[in-house]
Short mmCIF file of C-alpha atoms in Angstrom, two decimals:
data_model
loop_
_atom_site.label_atom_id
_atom_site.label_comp_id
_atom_site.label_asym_id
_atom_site.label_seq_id
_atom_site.Cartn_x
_atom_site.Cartn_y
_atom_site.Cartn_z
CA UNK Z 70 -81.39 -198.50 23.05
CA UNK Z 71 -80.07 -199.89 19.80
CA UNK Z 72 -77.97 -202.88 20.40
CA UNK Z 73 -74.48 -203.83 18.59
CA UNK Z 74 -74.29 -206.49 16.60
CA UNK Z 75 -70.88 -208.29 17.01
CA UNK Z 76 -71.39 -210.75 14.80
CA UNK Z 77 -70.62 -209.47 11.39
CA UNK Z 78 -67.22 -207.52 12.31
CA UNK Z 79 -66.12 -210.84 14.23
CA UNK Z 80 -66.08 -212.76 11.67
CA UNK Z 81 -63.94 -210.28 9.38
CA UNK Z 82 -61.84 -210.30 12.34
CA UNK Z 83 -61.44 -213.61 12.63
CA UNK Z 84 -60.91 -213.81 8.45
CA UNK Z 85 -58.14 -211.58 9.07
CA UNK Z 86 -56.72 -213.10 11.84
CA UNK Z 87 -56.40 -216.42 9.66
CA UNK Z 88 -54.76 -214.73 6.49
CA UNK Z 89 -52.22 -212.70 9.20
CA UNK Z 90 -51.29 -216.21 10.28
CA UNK Z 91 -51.09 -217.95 7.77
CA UNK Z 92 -48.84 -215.12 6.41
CA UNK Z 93 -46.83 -215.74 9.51
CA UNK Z 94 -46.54 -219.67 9.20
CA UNK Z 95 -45.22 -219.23 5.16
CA UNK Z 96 -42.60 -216.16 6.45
CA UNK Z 97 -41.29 -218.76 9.26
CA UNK Z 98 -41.26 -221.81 6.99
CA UNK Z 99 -39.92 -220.06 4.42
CA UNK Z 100 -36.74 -218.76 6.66
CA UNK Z 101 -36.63 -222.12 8.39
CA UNK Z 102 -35.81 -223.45 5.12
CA UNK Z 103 -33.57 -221.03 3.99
CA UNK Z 104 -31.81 -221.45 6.92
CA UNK Z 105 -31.66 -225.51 6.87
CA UNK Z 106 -28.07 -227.23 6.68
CA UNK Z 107 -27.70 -230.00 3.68
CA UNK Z 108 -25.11 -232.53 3.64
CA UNK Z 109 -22.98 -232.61 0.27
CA UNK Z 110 -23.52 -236.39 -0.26
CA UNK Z 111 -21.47 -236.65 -3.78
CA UNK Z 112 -19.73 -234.80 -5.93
CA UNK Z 113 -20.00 -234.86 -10.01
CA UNK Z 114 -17.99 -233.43 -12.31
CA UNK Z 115 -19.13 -233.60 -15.85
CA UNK Z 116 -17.46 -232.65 -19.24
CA UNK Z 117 -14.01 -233.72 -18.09
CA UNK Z 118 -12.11 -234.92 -21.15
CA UNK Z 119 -8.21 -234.84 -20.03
CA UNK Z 120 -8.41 -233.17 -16.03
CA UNK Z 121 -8.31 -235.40 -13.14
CA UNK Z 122 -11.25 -234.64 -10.64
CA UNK Z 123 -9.18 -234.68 -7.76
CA UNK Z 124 -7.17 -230.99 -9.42
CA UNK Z 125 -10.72 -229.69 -9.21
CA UNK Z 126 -12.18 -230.96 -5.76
CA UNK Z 127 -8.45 -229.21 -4.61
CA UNK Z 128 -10.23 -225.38 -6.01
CA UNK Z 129 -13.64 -225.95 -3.95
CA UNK Z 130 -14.36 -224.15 -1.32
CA UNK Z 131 -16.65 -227.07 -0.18
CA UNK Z 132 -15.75 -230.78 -0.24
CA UNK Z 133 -17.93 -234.44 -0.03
CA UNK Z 134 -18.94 -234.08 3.66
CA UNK Z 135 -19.57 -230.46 4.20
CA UNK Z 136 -22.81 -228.60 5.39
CA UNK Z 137 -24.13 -225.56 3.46
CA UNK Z 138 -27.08 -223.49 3.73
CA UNK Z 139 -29.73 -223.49 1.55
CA UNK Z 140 -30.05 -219.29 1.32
CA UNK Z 141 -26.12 -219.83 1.09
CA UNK Z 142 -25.60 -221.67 -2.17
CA UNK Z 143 -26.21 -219.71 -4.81
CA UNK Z 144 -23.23 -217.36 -3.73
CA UNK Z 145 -21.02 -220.44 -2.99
CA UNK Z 146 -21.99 -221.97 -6.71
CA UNK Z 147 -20.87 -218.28 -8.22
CA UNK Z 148 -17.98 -218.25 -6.13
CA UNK Z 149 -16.95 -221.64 -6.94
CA UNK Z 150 -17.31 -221.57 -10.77
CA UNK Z 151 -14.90 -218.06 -10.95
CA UNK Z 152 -12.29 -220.48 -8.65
CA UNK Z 153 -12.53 -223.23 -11.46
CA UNK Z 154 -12.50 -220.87 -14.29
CA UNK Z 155 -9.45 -219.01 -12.76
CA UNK Z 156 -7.22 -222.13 -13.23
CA UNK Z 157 -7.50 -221.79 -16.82
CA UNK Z 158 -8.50 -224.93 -18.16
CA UNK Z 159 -12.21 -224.28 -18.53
CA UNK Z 160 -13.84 -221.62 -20.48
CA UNK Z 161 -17.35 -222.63 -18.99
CA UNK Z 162 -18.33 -223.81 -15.64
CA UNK Z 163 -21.92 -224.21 -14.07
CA UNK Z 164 -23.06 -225.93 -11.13
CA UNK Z 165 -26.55 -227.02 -10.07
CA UNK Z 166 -27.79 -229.14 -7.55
CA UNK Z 167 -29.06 -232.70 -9.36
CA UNK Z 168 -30.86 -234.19 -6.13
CA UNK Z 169 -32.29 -233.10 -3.09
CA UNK Z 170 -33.42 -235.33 -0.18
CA UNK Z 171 -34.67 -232.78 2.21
CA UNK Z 172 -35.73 -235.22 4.60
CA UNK Z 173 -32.36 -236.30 4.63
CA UNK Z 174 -30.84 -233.27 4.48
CA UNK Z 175 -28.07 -233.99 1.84
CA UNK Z 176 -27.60 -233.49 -1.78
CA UNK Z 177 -26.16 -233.88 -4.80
CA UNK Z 178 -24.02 -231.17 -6.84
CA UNK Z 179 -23.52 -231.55 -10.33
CA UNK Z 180 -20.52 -229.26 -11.68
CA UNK Z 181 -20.69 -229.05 -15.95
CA UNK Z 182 -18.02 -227.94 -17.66
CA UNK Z 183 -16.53 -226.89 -20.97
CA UNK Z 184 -12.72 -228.01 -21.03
CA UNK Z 185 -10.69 -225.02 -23.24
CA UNK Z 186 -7.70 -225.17 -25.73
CA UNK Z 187 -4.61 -226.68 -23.62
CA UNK Z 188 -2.12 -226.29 -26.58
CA UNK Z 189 -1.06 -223.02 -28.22
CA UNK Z 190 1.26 -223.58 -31.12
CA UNK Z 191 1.56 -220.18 -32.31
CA UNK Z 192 4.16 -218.01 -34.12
CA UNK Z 193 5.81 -215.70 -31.95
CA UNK Z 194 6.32 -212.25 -32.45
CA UNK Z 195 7.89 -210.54 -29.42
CA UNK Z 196 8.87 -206.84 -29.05
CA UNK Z 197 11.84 -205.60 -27.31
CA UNK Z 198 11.10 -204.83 -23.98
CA UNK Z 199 7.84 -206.65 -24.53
CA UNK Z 200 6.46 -203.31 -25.44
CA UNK Z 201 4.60 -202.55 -28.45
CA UNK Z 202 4.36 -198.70 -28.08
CA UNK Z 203 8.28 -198.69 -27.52
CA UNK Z 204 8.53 -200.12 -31.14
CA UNK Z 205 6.00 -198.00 -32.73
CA UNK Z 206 7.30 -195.09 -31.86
CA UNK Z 207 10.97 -195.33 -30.13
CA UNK Z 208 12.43 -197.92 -32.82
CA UNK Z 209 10.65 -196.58 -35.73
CA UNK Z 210 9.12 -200.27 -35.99
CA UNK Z 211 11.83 -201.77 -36.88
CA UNK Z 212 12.31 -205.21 -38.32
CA UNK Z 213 15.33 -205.47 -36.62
CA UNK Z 214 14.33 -205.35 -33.16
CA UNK Z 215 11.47 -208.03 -33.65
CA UNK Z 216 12.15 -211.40 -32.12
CA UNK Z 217 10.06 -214.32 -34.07
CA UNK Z 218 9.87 -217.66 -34.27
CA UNK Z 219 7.49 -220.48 -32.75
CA UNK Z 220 5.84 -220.69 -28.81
CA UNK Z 221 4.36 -224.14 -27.99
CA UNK Z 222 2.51 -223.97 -24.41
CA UNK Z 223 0.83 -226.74 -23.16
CA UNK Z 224 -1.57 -225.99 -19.64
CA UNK Z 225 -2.53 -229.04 -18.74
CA UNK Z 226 0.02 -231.81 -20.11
CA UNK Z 227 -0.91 -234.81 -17.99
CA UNK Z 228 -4.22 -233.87 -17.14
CA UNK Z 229 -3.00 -232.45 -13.68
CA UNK Z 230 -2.87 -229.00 -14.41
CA UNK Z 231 0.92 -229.36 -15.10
CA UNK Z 232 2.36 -226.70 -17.68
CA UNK Z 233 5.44 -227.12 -20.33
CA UNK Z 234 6.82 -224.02 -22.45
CA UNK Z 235 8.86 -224.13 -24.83
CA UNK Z 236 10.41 -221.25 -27.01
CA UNK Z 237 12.36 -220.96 -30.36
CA UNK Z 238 13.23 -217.89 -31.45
CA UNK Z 239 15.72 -216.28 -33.96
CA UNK Z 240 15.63 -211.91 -34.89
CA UNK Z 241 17.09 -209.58 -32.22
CA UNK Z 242 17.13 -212.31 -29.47
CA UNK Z 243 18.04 -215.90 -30.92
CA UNK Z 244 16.60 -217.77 -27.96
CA UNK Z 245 15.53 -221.55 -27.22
CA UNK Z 246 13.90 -222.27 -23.49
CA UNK Z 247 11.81 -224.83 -21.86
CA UNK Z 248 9.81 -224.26 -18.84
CA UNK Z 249 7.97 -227.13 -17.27
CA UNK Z 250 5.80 -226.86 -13.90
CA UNK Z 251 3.74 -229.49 -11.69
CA UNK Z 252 1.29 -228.30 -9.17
CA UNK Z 253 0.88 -231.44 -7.16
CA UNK Z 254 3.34 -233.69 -6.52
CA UNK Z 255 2.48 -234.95 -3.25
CA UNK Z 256 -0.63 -236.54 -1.43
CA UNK Z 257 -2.02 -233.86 0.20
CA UNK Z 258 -1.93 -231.71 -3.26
CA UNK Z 259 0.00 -229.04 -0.95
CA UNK Z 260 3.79 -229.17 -3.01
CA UNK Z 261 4.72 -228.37 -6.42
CA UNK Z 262 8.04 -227.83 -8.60
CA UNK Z 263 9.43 -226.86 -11.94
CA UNK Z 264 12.41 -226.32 -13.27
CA UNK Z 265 13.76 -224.11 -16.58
CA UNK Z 266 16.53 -224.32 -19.22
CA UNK Z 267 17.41 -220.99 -20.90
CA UNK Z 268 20.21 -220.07 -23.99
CA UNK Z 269 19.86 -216.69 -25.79
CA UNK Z 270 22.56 -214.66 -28.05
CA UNK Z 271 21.91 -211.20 -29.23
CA UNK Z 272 24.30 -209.38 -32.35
CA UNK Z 273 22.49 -206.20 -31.53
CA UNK Z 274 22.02 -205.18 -27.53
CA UNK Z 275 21.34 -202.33 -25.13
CA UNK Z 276 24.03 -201.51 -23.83
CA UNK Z 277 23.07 -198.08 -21.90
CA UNK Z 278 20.34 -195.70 -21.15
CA UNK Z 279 20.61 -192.20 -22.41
CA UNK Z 280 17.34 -189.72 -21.80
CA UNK Z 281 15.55 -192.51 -20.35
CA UNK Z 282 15.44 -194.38 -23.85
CA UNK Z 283 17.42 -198.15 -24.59
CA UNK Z 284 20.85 -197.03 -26.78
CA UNK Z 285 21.59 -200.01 -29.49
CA UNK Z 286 24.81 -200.71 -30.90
CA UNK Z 287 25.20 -204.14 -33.26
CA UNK Z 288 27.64 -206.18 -34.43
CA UNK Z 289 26.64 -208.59 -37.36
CA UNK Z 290 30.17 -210.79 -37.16
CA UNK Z 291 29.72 -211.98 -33.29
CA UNK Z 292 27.68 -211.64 -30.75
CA UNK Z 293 27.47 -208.79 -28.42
CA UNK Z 294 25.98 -211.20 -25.59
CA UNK Z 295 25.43 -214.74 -24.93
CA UNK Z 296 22.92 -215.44 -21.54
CA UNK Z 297 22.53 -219.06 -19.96
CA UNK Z 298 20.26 -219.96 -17.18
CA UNK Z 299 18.88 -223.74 -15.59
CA UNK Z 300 16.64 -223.12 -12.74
CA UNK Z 301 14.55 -225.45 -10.35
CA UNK Z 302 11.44 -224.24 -8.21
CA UNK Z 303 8.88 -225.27 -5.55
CA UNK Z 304 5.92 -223.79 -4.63
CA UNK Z 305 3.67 -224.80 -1.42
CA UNK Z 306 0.54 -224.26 -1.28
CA UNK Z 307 -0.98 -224.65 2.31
CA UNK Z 308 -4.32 -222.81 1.60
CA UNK Z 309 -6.03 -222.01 -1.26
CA UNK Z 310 -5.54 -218.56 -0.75
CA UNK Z 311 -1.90 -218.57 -0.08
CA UNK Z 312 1.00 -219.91 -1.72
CA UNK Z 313 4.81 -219.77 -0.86
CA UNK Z 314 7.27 -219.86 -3.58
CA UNK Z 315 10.82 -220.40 -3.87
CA UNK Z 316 13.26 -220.83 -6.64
CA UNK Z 317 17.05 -221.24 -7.28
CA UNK Z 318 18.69 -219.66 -10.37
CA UNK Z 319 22.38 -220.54 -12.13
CA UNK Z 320 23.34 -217.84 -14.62
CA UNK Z 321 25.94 -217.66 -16.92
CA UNK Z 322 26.52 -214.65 -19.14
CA UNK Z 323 29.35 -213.59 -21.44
CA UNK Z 324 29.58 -209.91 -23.56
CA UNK Z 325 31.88 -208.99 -26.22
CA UNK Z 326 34.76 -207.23 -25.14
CA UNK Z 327 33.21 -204.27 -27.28
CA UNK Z 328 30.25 -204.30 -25.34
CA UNK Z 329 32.02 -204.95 -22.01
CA UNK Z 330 35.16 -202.83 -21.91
CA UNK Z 331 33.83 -199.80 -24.73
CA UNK Z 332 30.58 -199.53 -25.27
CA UNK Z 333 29.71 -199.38 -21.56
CA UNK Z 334 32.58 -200.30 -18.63
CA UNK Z 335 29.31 -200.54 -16.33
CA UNK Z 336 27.48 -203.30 -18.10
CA UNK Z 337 28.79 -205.51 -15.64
CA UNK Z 338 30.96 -203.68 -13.44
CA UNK Z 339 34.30 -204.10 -15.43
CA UNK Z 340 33.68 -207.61 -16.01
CA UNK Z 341 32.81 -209.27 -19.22
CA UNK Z 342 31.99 -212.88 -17.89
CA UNK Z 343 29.57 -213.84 -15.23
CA UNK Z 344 29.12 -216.76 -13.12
CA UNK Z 345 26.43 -216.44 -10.27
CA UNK Z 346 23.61 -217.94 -8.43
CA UNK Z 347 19.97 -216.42 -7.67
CA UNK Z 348 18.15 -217.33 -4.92
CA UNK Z 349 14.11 -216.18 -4.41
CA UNK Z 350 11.46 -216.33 -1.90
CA UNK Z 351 7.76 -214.70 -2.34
CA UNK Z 352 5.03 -214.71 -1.00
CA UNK Z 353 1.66 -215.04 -2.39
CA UNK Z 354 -2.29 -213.68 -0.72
CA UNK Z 355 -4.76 -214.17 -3.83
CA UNK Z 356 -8.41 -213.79 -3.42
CA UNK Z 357 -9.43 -212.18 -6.88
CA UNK Z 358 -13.01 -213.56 -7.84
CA UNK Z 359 -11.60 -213.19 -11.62
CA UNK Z 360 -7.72 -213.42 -12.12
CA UNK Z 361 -7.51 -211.64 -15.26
CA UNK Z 362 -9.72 -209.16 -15.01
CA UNK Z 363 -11.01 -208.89 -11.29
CA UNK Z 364 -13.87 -206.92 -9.84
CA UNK Z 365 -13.40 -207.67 -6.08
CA UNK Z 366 -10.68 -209.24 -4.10
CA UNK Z 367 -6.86 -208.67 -3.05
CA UNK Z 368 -3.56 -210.05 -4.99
CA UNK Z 369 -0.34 -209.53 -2.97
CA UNK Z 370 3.08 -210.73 -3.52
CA UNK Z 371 5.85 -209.80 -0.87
CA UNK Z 372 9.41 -211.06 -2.01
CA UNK Z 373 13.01 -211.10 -0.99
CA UNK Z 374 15.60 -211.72 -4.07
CA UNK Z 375 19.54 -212.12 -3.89
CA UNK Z 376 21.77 -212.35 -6.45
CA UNK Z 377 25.46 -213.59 -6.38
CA UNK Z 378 26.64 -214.86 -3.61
CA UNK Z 379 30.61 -214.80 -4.37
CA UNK Z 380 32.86 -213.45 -1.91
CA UNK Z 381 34.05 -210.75 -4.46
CA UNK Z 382 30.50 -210.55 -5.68
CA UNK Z 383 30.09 -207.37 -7.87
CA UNK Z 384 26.27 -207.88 -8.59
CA UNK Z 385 25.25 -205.70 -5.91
CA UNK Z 386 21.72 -206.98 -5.66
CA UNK Z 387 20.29 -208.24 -2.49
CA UNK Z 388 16.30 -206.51 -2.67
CA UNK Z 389 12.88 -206.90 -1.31
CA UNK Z 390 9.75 -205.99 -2.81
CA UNK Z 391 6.14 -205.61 -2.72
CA UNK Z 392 3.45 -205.59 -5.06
CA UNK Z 393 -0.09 -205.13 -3.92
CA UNK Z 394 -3.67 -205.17 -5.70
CA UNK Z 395 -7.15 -203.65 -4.50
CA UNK Z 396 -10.19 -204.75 -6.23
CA UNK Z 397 -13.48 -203.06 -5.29
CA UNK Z 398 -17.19 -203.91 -6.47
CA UNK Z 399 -19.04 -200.38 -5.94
CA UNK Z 400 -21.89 -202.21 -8.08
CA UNK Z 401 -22.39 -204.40 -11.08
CA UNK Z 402 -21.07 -201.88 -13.24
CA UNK Z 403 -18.47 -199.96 -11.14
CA UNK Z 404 -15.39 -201.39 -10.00
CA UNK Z 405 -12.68 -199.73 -8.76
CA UNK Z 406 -8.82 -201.28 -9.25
CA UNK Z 407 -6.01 -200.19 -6.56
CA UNK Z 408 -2.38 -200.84 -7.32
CA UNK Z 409 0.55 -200.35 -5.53
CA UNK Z 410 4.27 -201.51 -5.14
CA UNK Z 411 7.96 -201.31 -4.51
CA UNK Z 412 11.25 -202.62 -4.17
CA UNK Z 413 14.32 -201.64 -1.94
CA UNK Z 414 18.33 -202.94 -2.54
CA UNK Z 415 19.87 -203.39 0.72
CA UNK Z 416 23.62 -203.53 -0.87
CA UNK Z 417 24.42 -200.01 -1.49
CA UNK Z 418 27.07 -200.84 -3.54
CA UNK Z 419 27.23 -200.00 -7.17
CA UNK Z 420 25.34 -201.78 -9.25
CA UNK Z 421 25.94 -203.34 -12.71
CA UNK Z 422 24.02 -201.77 -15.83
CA UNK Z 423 22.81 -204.70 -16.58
CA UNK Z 424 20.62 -205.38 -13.11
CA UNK Z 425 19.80 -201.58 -12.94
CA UNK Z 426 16.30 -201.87 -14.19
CA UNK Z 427 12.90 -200.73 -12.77
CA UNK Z 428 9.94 -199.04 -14.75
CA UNK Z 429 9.16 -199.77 -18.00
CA UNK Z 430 10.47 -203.46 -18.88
CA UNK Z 431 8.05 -205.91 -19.49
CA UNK Z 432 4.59 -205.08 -17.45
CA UNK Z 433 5.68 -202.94 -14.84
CA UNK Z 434 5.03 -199.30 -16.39
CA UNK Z 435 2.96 -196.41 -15.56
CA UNK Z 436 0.59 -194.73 -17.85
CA UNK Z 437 1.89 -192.15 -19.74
CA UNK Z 438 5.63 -193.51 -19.79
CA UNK Z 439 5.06 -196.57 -22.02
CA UNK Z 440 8.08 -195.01 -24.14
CA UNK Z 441 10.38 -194.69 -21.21
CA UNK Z 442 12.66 -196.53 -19.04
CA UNK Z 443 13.27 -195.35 -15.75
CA UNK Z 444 16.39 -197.20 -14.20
CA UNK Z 445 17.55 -197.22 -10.61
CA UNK Z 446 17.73 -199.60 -7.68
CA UNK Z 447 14.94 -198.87 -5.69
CA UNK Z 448 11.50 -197.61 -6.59
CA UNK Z 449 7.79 -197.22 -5.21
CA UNK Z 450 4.80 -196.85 -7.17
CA UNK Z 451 1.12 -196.55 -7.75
CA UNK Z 452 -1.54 -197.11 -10.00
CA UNK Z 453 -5.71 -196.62 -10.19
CA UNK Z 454 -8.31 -197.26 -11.84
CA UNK Z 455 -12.18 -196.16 -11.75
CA UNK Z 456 -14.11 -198.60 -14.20
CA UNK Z 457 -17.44 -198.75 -15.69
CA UNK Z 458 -18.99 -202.01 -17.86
CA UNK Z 459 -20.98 -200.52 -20.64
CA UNK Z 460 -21.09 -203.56 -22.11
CA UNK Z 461 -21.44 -207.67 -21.31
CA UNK Z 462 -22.69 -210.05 -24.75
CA UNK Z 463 -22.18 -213.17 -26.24
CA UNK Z 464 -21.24 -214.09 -29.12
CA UNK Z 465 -21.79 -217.50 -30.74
CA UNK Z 466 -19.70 -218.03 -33.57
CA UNK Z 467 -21.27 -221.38 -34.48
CA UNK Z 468 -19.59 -223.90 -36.81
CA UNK Z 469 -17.37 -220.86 -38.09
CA UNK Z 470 -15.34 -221.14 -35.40
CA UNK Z 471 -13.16 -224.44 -35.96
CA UNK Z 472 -12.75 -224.60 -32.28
CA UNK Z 473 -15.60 -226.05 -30.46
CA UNK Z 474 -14.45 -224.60 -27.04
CA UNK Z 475 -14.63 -221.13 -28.42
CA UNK Z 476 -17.97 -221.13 -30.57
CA UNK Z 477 -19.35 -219.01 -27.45
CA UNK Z 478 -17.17 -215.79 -27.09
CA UNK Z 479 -17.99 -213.59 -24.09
CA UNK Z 480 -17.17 -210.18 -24.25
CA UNK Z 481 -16.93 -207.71 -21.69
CA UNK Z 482 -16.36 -203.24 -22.25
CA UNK Z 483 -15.09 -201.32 -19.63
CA UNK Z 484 -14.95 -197.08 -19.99
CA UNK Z 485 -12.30 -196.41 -17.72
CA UNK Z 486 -10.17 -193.00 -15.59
CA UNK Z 487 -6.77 -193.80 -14.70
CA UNK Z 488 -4.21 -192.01 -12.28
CA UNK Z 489 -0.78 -193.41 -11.77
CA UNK Z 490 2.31 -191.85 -9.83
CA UNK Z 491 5.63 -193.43 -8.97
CA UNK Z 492 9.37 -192.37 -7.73
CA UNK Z 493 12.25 -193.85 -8.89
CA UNK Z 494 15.81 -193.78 -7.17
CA UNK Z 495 19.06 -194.04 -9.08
CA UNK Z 496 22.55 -193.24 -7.13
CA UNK Z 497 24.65 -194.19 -10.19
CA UNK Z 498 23.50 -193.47 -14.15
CA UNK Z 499 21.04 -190.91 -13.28
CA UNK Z 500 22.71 -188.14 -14.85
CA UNK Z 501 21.63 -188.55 -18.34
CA UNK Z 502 18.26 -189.85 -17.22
CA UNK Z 503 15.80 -186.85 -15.43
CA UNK Z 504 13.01 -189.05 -14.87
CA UNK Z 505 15.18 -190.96 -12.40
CA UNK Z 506 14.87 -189.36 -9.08
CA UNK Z 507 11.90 -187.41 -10.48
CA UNK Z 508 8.07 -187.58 -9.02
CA UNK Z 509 6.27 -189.45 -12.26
CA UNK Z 510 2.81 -188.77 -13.09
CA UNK Z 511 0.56 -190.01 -15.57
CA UNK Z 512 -3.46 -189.85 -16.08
CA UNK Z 513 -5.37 -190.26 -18.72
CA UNK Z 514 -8.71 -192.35 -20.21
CA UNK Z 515 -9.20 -195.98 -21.39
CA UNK Z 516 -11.14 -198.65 -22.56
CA UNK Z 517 -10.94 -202.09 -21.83
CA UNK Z 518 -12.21 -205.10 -23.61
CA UNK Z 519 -12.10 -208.55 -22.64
CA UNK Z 520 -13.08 -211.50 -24.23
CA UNK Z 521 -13.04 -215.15 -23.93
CA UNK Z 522 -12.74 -214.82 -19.98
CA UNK Z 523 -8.91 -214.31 -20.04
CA UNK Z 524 -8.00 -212.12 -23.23
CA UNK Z 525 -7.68 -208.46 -22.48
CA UNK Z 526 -7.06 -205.23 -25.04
CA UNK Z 527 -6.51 -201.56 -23.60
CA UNK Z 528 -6.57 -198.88 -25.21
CA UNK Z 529 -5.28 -196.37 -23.44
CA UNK Z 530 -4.89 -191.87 -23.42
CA UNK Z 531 -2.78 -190.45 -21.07
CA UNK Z 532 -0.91 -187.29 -20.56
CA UNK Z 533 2.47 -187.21 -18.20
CA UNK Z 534 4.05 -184.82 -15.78
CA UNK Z 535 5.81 -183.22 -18.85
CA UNK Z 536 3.17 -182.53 -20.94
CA UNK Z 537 3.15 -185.24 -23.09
CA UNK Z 538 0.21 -186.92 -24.31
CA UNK Z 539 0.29 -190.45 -26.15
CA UNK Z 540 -2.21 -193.06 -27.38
CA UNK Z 541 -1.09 -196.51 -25.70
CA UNK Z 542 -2.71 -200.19 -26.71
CA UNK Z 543 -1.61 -203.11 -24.22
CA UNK Z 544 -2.64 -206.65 -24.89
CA UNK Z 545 -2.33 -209.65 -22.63
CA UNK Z 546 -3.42 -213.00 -24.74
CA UNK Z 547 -3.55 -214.95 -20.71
CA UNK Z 548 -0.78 -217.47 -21.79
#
């Protein structure tokens, strides 16, 4: 009988044996290390020109002390730099890790970054309404109902991250204001305040709404309306997620007895002077990965507001309101953007023209009424977006750009589909005005470009519930 020989297949055994284990020891090592705390032992920040460290250390997520895992910190470093970039003052931020002691277990991080602009002296050019297709098409663009003059904003004026505003302005509004706010005023870097000064005159106002567009009358020997306002705020700031705000308003306001007793009786409910207090509390939930243009995340502000509080108080305002924000990463090209929001009056009582507004002032709007108001005192709303980044580049402008900060302009294109809806409740001028008490509906095509991190152009096509279809650009410069 022949006989086996073991030998040769034992060793090949035994060969493969060794390279399985082996394979074995490098998997286990491997996720032993991955999974292996380290100590932050210091904290660097480099670039920093004007900001004080400690407004920075107050974004992280991790501070001097803390434990991370290794297989964690790539996703904390990505999350952290989007947290530093979202306060503004930085238009680059990377962070590596300089040193690590693995025996020890601890490390050093190393955060780089690129401090922006903090000044914008800029001529202003505002629109009414702070709506450029409202101009273009509604006012014929008009000279006359352009506001101009000069915007200083300063972000970061001490080097805590405190802001000042100030505003002079002459055209349809003559205006002057100053706006100042300071994030951290106690140890803890919890508690912040601001407070704002505000005088305005206008020859030429809106004094009603007829078929949901602004009706102008002017008078160039007085003025129609003269507005005052001094404010104070506070803001608290418990977690970096969540912030509670609360401010305290003094008005004064004074129309022409044209504009008060002819023009429109309603403007403020017989009255022609005003004398009243506002008082404001919101609530803030922010968790956006990119504030100005997010791809994941939640926003939400919840907020009670009431106005006058005279015992023959004929504001009529006493509201709370939601606004709400969805962001959704499907992938690294799809996001999808959720909005929704509303606001309720608990008086009942008739309210003044003047405080009648909803839809379409300043950036609350749906798509396809950009050259609409819709009045009334309560209203509910939403809006969404399906987007898709056909584009990401960078562009380095070199020495041809005069400001160093911005020789490296990132730019990002987004193809968009967008389908809004919203309901708007008027008990008092809706008569002349169908799209109050109407179901609104807009949808439509966009595209989206952003640039320099916080600059963002839309332009927008979008057909409405009554056939019409418009082409809409909005631009928000992140001021």
């Amino acid at each position: 009988m022949h006989k086996k020989n073991w030998l040769f297949p034992t060793f090949f055994n035994f060969i493969a044996l060794n390279r399985l284990l082996v394979l074995v020891l490098i998997i286990l090592t491997s996720t032993v290390c991955l999974a292996q705390q380290i100590a932050v032992d210091t904290i660097s920040f480099v670039g920093l020109k004007r900001t004080r460290p400690y407004l920075l250390s107050r974004e992280l997520t991790f501070q001097q002390g803390d434990t991370i895992l290794l297989k964690d910190i790539q996703d904390i470093f990505a999350i952290n730099e989007k947290r530093l970039q979202n306060t503004g003052l930085f238009v680059e931020v990377r962070m590596n890790v300089l040193a690590l002691d693995k025996k020890k277990k601890k490390a050093h991080i190393q955060i780089n970054l690129k401090e922006a602009l903090f000044i914008y002296p800029a001529p202003l050019l505002e629109f009414l309404d702070n709506d450029f297709n409202k101009w273009w098409r509604n006012y014929d663009r008009s000279l006359k109902t352009l506001s101009y003059g000069l915007y200083l904003k300063h972000i970061n004026l001490t080097g805590n991250g405190d802001e000042m505003t100030l505003y002079g302005q002459a055209g349809f509004t003559r205006k002057i204001s100053l706006d100042y706010d300071f994030p951290f005023a106690n140890k803890s870097n919890t508690l912040g305040f601001g407070f704002t000064t505000f005088y305005s005159a206008n020859k030429e106002i809106a004094y009603k709404t007829k078929d949901n567009y602004l009706q102008f009358e002017r008078d160039l020997e007085k003025d129609q309306l003269r507005r005052t306002k001094v404010g104070v705020r506070a803001v608290y700031r418990p977690k970096l997620v969540i912030r509670h705000h609360i401010l305290l308003n003094y008005y004064s306001f004074k129309g022409s007895d044209s504009l008060t007793q002819f023009y429109n009786k309603d403007y403020f409910n017989g009255q022609s002077k005003l004398k009243f207090l506002e008082l404001e509390y919101a609530a803030v939930f922010d968790t956006r990965d990119i504030v100005p243009y997010a791809m994941k995340g939640d926003h939400i502000i919840a907020y009670v507001n009431k106005t006058g509080f005279s015992k023959n108080n004929d504001i009529k305002v006493f509201y709370a309101g939601l606004l709400a924000y969805h962001y959704t990463s499907i992938s690294s090209r799809w996001s999808l953007e959720n909005i929704g929001g509303g606001r309720f009056n608990f008086d009942r009582g008739k309210v003044p023209y003047y405080f009648n507004k909803a839809l379409g002032y300043d950036d609350l709007y749906l798509r396809g009424y950009e050259y609409y108001v819709v009045d009334g005192q309560d209203y509910a709303f939403v809006k969404n977006s399906i987007r898709f980044m056909f584009f990401d580049k960078k562009f380095e402008w070199g020495k041809a750009m005069f400001l160093q900060a911005y020789r490296t302009m990132p730019v990002k294109a987004f193809l968009t589909a967008n389908v809004d809806a919203g309901y708007v409740s008027d008990r008092f001028y809706s008569i002349e005005n169908s799209l109050s008490n109407s179901a609104l509906i807009g949808y439509g095509l966009g595209l989206d470009l952003v640039f320099y991190y916080n600059k963002l152009l839309r332009f927008e096509v979008t057909r409405n519930h009554i056939g019409q279809t418009g082409f809409y650009v909005h631009f928000d410069a992140g001021l």
